[in-house]
C-alpha positions as CSV (number, residue, x, y, z in Angstrom):
1,X,21.7,7.8,-42.4
2,X,19.1,10.5,-41.7
3,X,15.5,9.5,-41.4
4,X,12.6,11.6,-42.6
5,X,8.9,11.0,-42.6
6,X,7.3,10.0,-45.9
7,X,4.9,12.9,-46.8
8,X,2.7,10.5,-48.9
9,X,1.7,8.6,-45.7
10,X,-1.3,9.6,-43.6
11,X,-0.6,11.9,-40.6
12,X,-0.1,9.7,-37.6
13,X,-2.6,9.7,-34.7
14,X,-0.8,10.1,-31.3
15,X,-2.0,7.4,-28.9
16,X,-1.1,5.8,-25.6
17,X,-0.2,2.1,-25.6
18,X,-3.3,1.1,-23.7
19,X,-5.3,2.3,-26.7
20,X,-3.3,0.2,-29.2
21,X,-5.9,-2.5,-29.8
22,X,-8.5,0.0,-30.9
23,X,-6.0,1.5,-33.3
24,X,-4.8,-1.5,-35.2
25,X,-4.1,-0.9,-38.9
26,X,-4.0,2.8,-38.4
27,X,-0.8,4.9,-38.7
28,X,-0.1,6.0,-35.1
29,X,2.6,7.8,-33.1
30,X,3.6,6.4,-29.7
31,X,6.0,8.0,-27.2
32,X,7.7,6.1,-24.4
33,X,10.8,4.5,-23.0
34,X,12.9,1.6,-24.3
35,X,12.1,-1.2,-21.9
36,X,13.7,-4.0,-23.8
37,X,15.9,-4.1,-26.9
38,X,16.9,-6.9,-29.3
39,X,19.0,-6.6,-32.4
40,X,18.6,-9.3,-35.0
41,X,21.3,-9.0,-37.6
42,X,22.0,-5.7,-39.3
43,X,18.6,-5.1,-40.8
44,X,16.1,-5.8,-37.9
45,X,15.6,-4.5,-34.4
46,X,12.9,-5.1,-31.8
47,X,12.1,-2.4,-29.2
48,X,9.6,-3.1,-26.4
49,X,8.2,0.3,-25.6
50,X,6.8,1.3,-22.2
51,X,4.7,4.4,-21.6
52,X,3.3,3.8,-18.2
53,X,0.0,2.5,-19.7
54,X,1.4,-0.7,-21.2
55,X,4.0,-2.3,-23.4
56,X,4.2,-2.4,-27.2
57,X,6.6,-4.4,-29.3
58,X,8.0,-2.3,-32.2
59,X,9.8,-3.8,-35.2
60,X,12.3,-1.8,-37.2
61,X,13.7,-2.9,-40.6
62,X,16.4,-2.0,-43.0
63,X,17.6,1.6,-43.0
64,X,15.6,2.3,-39.8
65,X,18.3,0.2,-38.1
66,X,21.2,1.9,-39.8
67,X,21.1,5.3,-38.1
68,X,23.6,6.4,-35.5
69,X,20.7,6.5,-32.9
70,X,19.8,2.9,-33.8
71,X,23.4,1.7,-33.6
72,X,23.9,3.3,-30.2
73,X,20.4,3.0,-28.7
74,X,20.3,2.2,-25.0
75,X,17.7,0.9,-22.5
76,X,15.6,3.6,-20.9
77,X,16.1,6.1,-23.7
78,X,12.9,8.0,-24.5
79,X,11.8,7.7,-28.1
80,X,8.9,8.6,-30.5
81,X,7.9,5.9,-32.9
82,X,5.5,6.0,-35.9
83,X,4.0,3.2,-37.8
84,X,1.0,0.8,-38.1
85,X,0.0,-1.7,-35.4
86,X,-0.5,-5.1,-36.9
87,X,-2.0,-8.2,-35.3
88,X,0.6,-11.0,-35.0
89,X,0.1,-14.2,-37.0
90,X,-0.7,-17.3,-35.0
91,X,2.3,-18.8,-33.2
92,X,4.1,-15.5,-32.6
93,X,3.9,-13.7,-29.3
94,X,4.2,-10.1,-28.1
95,X,2.3,-7.9,-25.5
96,X,-1.4,-7.8,-26.4
97,X,-0.8,-10.0,-29.5
98,X,0.3,-7.2,-31.9
99,X,3.4,-5.1,-32.9
100,X,4.1,-1.7,-34.3
101,X,5.6,-1.9,-37.8
102,X,7.7,1.2,-37.8
103,X,8.1,3.6,-40.7
104,X,9.8,6.5,-38.8
105,X,11.3,7.0,-35.3
106,X,13.5,9.3,-33.4
107,X,15.3,9.5,-30.0
108,X,13.9,12.2,-27.6
109,X,16.3,11.6,-24.7
110,X,19.2,9.2,-24.9
111,X,20.1,7.3,-21.7
112,X,23.7,6.6,-21.0
113,X,25.5,3.4,-21.9
114,X,28.7,1.8,-20.7
115,X,29.3,1.8,-16.9
116,X,26.3,4.1,-16.5
117,X,23.9,1.9,-18.4
118,X,20.9,1.1,-16.3
119,X,21.6,-2.6,-16.6
120,X,25.0,-2.1,-14.9
121,X,23.5,-0.2,-12.0
122,X,21.5,-3.0,-10.5
123,X,19.6,-6.3,-11.2
124,X,17.0,-8.4,-9.4
125,X,19.8,-10.0,-7.2
126,X,21.4,-6.7,-6.1
127,X,21.7,-6.0,-2.4
128,X,18.5,-4.3,-1.0
129,X,20.5,-1.2,-0.2
130,X,21.5,-0.8,-3.8
131,X,17.9,-1.3,-5.0
132,X,16.8,1.4,-2.5
133,X,19.5,3.8,-3.6
134,X,18.3,3.3,-7.2
135,X,14.6,3.2,-6.3
136,X,13.9,6.0,-8.8
137,X,15.0,3.6,-11.6
138,X,13.8,0.4,-10.0
139,X,10.2,1.6,-10.2
140,X,10.5,1.5,-14.0
141,X,10.7,-2.3,-13.8
142,X,7.7,-4.6,-14.4
143,X,7.0,-5.7,-10.9
144,X,7.7,-2.4,-9.1
145,X,5.6,-0.5,-11.5
146,X,2.8,-3.0,-11.3
147,X,2.7,-2.8,-7.5
148,X,2.5,1.0,-7.7
149,X,-0.3,0.8,-10.2
150,X,-2.2,-1.7,-8.0
151,X,-1.7,0.7,-5.1
152,X,-3.3,3.5,-7.2
153,X,-6.4,1.3,-7.9
154,X,-6.5,0.1,-4.2
155,X,-6.5,3.7,-2.9
156,X,-9.4,4.5,-5.3
157,X,-11.2,1.4,-4.2
158,X,-11.0,2.4,-0.6
159,X,-12.5,5.8,-1.4
160,X,-15.2,4.2,-3.5
161,X,-16.0,1.8,-0.6
162,X,-16.4,4.6,1.9
163,X,-18.5,6.6,-0.6
164,X,-20.7,3.6,-1.0
165,X,-21.3,3.2,2.8
166,X,-21.8,7.0,3.3
167,X,-18.6,8.0,5.1
168,X,-17.2,11.5,4.5
169,X,-13.5,12.0,3.8
170,X,-11.6,14.5,5.9
171,X,-8.0,15.6,6.0
172,X,-6.7,16.0,9.5
173,X,-3.4,17.8,10.3
174,X,-0.1,15.9,10.3
175,X,1.6,18.3,12.8
176,X,0.2,17.7,16.3
177,X,0.9,18.2,20.0
178,X,-0.7,15.0,21.3
179,X,0.1,11.3,21.1
180,X,-2.1,8.4,20.2
181,X,0.1,5.3,20.3
182,X,2.7,6.0,23.0
183,X,5.5,8.6,23.3
184,X,8.4,6.3,22.4
185,X,7.4,6.3,18.7
186,X,6.9,10.1,18.3
187,X,8.9,12.2,15.8
188,X,9.3,15.5,17.5
189,X,10.3,18.9,16.0
190,X,10.5,22.6,16.9
191,X,7.2,24.3,15.9
192,X,7.9,28.0,16.2
193,X,9.5,27.5,19.6
194,X,7.0,24.8,20.8
195,X,7.5,21.0,20.8
196,X,5.3,19.3,18.3
197,X,5.1,15.9,16.6
198,X,4.4,14.2,13.3
199,X,1.1,12.4,13.8
200,X,1.0,8.8,14.7
201,X,-2.7,8.5,13.8
202,X,-5.5,10.8,12.8
203,X,-8.0,9.0,15.0
204,X,-8.5,11.7,17.7
205,X,-9.3,14.3,15.0
206,X,-11.6,12.0,13.2
207,X,-13.6,11.5,16.5
208,X,-14.2,15.3,16.7
209,X,-15.9,15.1,13.3
210,X,-18.6,12.6,14.3
211,X,-21.2,15.1,15.6
212,X,-20.9,17.3,12.5
213,X,-20.3,14.9,9.7
214,X,-21.3,11.5,10.9
215,X,-19.1,8.5,10.0
216,X,-15.8,9.8,8.5
217,X,-12.5,8.4,7.1
218,X,-9.1,9.6,6.0
219,X,-6.3,8.4,3.7
220,X,-3.5,10.2,5.4
221,X,0.2,9.7,6.2
222,X,1.1,8.6,9.7
223,X,4.6,8.5,11.2
224,X,6.1,6.1,13.8
225,X,9.7,6.5,15.1
226,X,10.1,2.8,15.6
227,X,13.6,1.5,16.0
228,X,12.7,-1.5,13.8
229,X,14.0,-3.0,10.6
230,X,11.3,-5.7,10.1
231,X,9.8,-6.2,6.7
232,X,6.4,-4.9,7.9
233,X,7.4,-1.6,9.5
234,X,7.8,1.8,7.9
235,X,8.5,5.2,9.6
236,X,6.0,6.8,7.2
237,X,3.0,5.0,5.9
238,X,-0.4,5.6,4.3
239,X,-3.0,5.2,7.0
240,X,-6.6,4.4,6.1
241,X,-8.6,5.3,9.2
242,X,-12.3,5.6,10.0
243,X,-14.5,6.5,12.9
244,X,-18.2,5.6,13.2
245,X,-20.8,6.9,15.8
246,X,-23.5,4.9,17.5
247,X,-22.2,1.4,16.7
248,X,-21.5,-1.7,18.8
249,X,-18.3,-3.7,18.8
250,X,-19.8,-6.5,16.7
251,X,-20.9,-3.9,14.1
252,X,-17.3,-2.6,14.1
253,X,-16.0,-6.1,13.4
254,X,-18.6,-6.6,10.6
255,X,-17.6,-3.2,9.1
256,X,-13.9,-4.1,9.0
257,X,-14.6,-7.4,7.4
258,X,-16.9,-6.0,4.8
259,X,-14.5,-3.2,3.9
260,X,-11.6,-5.6,3.2
261,X,-13.8,-7.9,1.1
262,X,-15.4,-5.0,-0.7
263,X,-12.1,-3.4,-1.7
264,X,-10.7,-6.7,-2.9
265,X,-13.9,-7.3,-5.0
266,X,-13.7,-3.8,-6.5
267,X,-10.1,-4.1,-7.7
268,X,-10.7,-7.7,-8.8
269,X,-13.6,-6.5,-11.0
270,X,-11.3,-4.3,-13.0
271,X,-9.7,-6.6,-15.7
272,X,-6.5,-4.6,-16.0
273,X,-6.0,-4.6,-12.2
274,X,-6.9,-8.2,-11.8
275,X,-4.4,-9.2,-14.5
276,X,-1.6,-7.4,-12.6
277,X,-2.6,-9.0,-9.3
278,X,-2.8,-12.4,-10.9
279,X,0.7,-11.9,-12.3
280,X,2.1,-10.6,-9.0
281,X,0.3,-13.2,-6.8
282,X,-0.9,-16.2,-8.9
283,X,-2.4,-17.9,-5.8
284,X,-4.6,-15.0,-4.8
285,X,-8.4,-15.4,-4.8
286,X,-11.0,-13.0,-3.3
287,X,-12.4,-14.2,0.0
288,X,-15.9,-15.5,0.3
289,X,-15.8,-17.3,3.7
290,X,-16.4,-15.4,6.9
291,X,-13.2,-14.3,8.7
292,X,-12.3,-16.3,11.8
293,X,-13.0,-14.5,15.1
294,X,-10.7,-15.4,17.9
295,X,-10.2,-13.9,21.3
296,X,-6.7,-13.0,22.6
297,X,-7.1,-15.6,25.4
298,X,-7.8,-18.3,22.8
299,X,-4.7,-17.2,20.8
300,X,-2.6,-17.7,24.0
301,X,-4.1,-21.1,24.3
302,X,-3.4,-21.9,20.6
303,X,0.3,-20.9,20.9
304,X,0.8,-23.0,24.0
305,X,-1.0,-26.0,22.5
306,X,1.2,-25.8,19.4
307,X,4.5,-25.6,21.3
308,X,5.2,-21.9,20.5
309,X,7.3,-20.5,23.3
310,X,8.3,-17.0,24.4
311,X,11.6,-16.0,22.8
312,X,13.0,-14.3,25.9
313,X,12.8,-17.3,28.3
314,X,11.5,-20.3,26.3
315,X,8.4,-20.5,28.5
316,X,4.7,-20.8,27.6
317,X,2.8,-17.6,26.8
318,X,0.7,-16.2,29.7
319,X,-2.4,-14.0,29.7
320,X,-1.2,-10.4,29.6
321,X,1.8,-11.1,27.3
322,X,2.0,-8.9,24.2
323,X,2.3,-11.5,21.5
324,X,5.3,-10.7,19.3
325,X,5.2,-10.6,15.5
326,X,6.9,-14.0,14.9
327,X,4.5,-16.1,17.0
328,X,1.5,-14.1,15.7
329,X,2.6,-14.7,12.1
330,X,3.2,-18.4,12.8
331,X,-0.3,-18.8,14.1
332,X,-1.9,-16.8,11.3
333,X,0.1,-18.6,8.6
334,X,-0.7,-22.0,10.1
335,X,-4.4,-21.3,10.3
336,X,-4.2,-19.8,6.8
337,X,-7.2,-17.6,7.0
338,X,-7.9,-14.0,8.0
339,X,-8.3,-13.7,11.7
340,X,-10.1,-10.9,13.6
341,X,-8.2,-11.2,16.9
342,X,-10.2,-9.5,19.7
343,X,-10.3,-8.6,23.4
344,X,-6.7,-7.7,24.2
345,X,-5.7,-7.0,27.8
346,X,-6.0,-3.4,29.0
347,X,-2.3,-2.9,29.8
348,X,-1.1,-3.7,26.3
349,X,-3.5,-1.5,24.4
350,X,-3.9,2.3,24.0
351,X,-5.4,4.5,26.7
352,X,-8.6,5.2,24.7
353,X,-9.8,1.6,24.4
354,X,-12.6,0.7,26.8
355,X,-12.8,-2.5,28.9
356,X,-15.6,-4.9,28.2
357,X,-18.5,-5.1,30.6
358,X,-18.2,-8.8,31.2
359,X,-14.4,-8.8,31.8
360,X,-12.7,-5.6,33.0
361,X,-9.3,-7.2,32.2
362,X,-9.8,-6.9,28.4
363,X,-10.7,-4.2,25.9
364,X,-13.1,-4.0,23.0
365,X,-10.2,-4.1,20.6
366,X,-9.3,-6.0,17.4
367,X,-6.4,-6.7,15.1
368,X,-7.1,-8.1,11.6
369,X,-4.4,-10.7,10.9
370,X,-3.7,-11.8,7.3
371,X,-1.6,-14.9,6.2
372,X,1.9,-14.0,5.1
373,X,1.7,-10.5,6.4
374,X,0.3,-10.4,9.9
375,X,-1.6,-7.4,11.3
376,X,-3.1,-5.1,8.7
377,X,-5.9,-3.4,10.7
378,X,-6.0,-2.3,14.3
379,X,-9.3,-1.1,15.8
380,X,-11.5,-0.7,18.9
381,X,-14.4,0.9,20.5
382,X,-13.4,4.2,22.1
383,X,-14.0,5.3,25.7
384,X,-16.9,7.7,25.5
385,X,-17.4,8.4,29.2
386,X,-15.6,11.5,30.5
387,X,-14.6,10.2,33.9
388,X,-13.4,6.8,32.5
389,X,-11.2,8.7,30.0
390,X,-9.8,10.9,32.7
391,X,-8.9,7.8,34.7
392,X,-7.2,6.3,31.6
393,X,-5.0,9.5,31.3
394,X,-4.1,9.1,35.0
395,X,-3.3,5.4,34.6
396,X,-1.0,6.1,31.6
397,X,0.7,9.1,33.1
398,X,-0.6,11.5,30.4
399,X,-1.3,15.2,31.0
400,X,-4.9,15.7,29.9
401,X,-4.5,19.4,29.2
402,X,-3.3,19.1,25.6
403,X,-6.2,16.8,25.0
404,X,-8.9,19.3,26.1
405,X,-10.5,19.3,22.6
406,X,-10.7,15.5,22.7
407,X,-12.1,15.5,26.2
408,X,-14.8,18.0,25.1
409,X,-16.2,15.3,22.8
410,X,-17.2,13.5,26.1
411,X,-18.7,16.6,27.5
412,X,-20.8,17.9,24.6
413,X,-23.0,15.0,23.7
414,X,-21.0,11.9,23.8
415,X,-22.0,8.6,22.2
416,X,-20.8,5.0,21.8
417,X,-18.4,5.0,18.8
418,X,-15.5,3.0,17.4
419,X,-13.0,3.0,14.6
420,X,-9.9,1.4,13.0
421,X,-6.8,2.1,11.1
422,X,-5.5,0.1,8.1
423,X,-1.9,0.2,6.8
424,X,-2.3,0.5,3.1
425,X,1.3,-0.8,2.5
426,X,0.5,-4.0,4.5
427,X,-2.7,-4.5,2.7
428,X,-0.8,-4.2,-0.6
429,X,1.9,-6.6,0.6
430,X,-0.8,-9.2,1.3
431,X,-2.6,-8.5,-2.0
432,X,0.5,-8.5,-4.2
433,X,2.5,-11.2,-2.3
434,X,5.3,-8.6,-1.7
435,X,8.0,-9.7,0.6
436,X,8.2,-6.4,2.4
437,X,6.0,-3.3,2.8
438,X,9.0,-1.3,1.5
439,X,8.0,-2.5,-2.0
440,X,4.5,-1.2,-1.6
441,X,5.2,2.5,-1.4
442,X,7.0,4.9,-3.7
443,X,10.0,5.8,-1.6
444,X,10.1,3.9,1.7
445,X,11.1,5.6,4.9
446,X,12.5,3.6,7.8
447,X,15.4,3.6,10.2
448,X,18.6,4.9,8.4
449,X,16.7,5.5,5.2
450,X,15.4,8.9,4.2
451,X,16.4,9.1,0.5
452,X,16.0,9.3,-2.4
């Protein structure tokens, strides 16, 4: 059986699936991939078509089902389908409440069947390593594609937020010769005979922009060579960072809280994005209550009062301990609300974080902790006095020479300033209720995984 278009019918209008409602009862042409396929007898087939903008049920009758392509059609084949979109009668269901009644169709690119059929390569219960090896096909699935679409909206919402508060976007280099978060997590490489690194953070470069551009931000990749396989760590991640001049620590905390709430409200206000979030995370609701503000010392007290012990020796936590992920998550999940955890001890924080005036043991620092995810933001005020910063380099055993340009910010008109970094994948894991940050980026990079 060979199909041909009926020349007596109107010329079809090519549309995307997202525009289907506006084109009901019109002859249209839709291109896409076979997401689901159901054969009902020898004279009826149902194809659920996916084009990246939505899903459309297509019904094929009689001789349309008798062609060789129809009899051998496979999932993930690309097809072109022509017909009229009709609203479904009450009691029947399909995506968006309508279906395409087909009068002509053709296969553009046939996907393999048999052992190579996509349904034989993996399923939702496959080992994580299998799903990662087949990530290029996994992202065609409902959940994976929805997470990536929400990610696109979230990235735009962050940029819209910063535009709204008057921050300028900059794009710092990813190849650097300085460290920000400690030498043990640096990826090093040969840069024309010199040692260089992939950036751990764009913070230092953002600080140099303050006198010329005012408050600035970036949505850049950062790299951490952490020998870690936890569900919240990646070796490459999207880092939303900002630096703001002439602010106080309290203003920094206010700004972080407002940013998170504003970005959530922006994506929640988009009906399509909200529908995806509600499907991915049915319990999610935008936050209206103020975030809890808790000092590090109070967190130590909370852990001890609730019987949470140090894993290495089974003893109570003490002031100065770096609280590990598991106890921190337990506290955050138990409290069940966002926590701005502040005033960490000097020895466990980065060299550029200043001590507070009323207690030189602790820094003007903050981590934003979210239930079910843990830390999604780290921030602080920055040391802005030249001599204090030089003393910090000496304390940490860092050679200040490669940082001459950073030190110059303290020589040529310094000012109080602060900033923060947010892990976009962690934010998305919280928003979409994803088990791991590895589900929240296109192709995750972590220990022993650098493909596809």
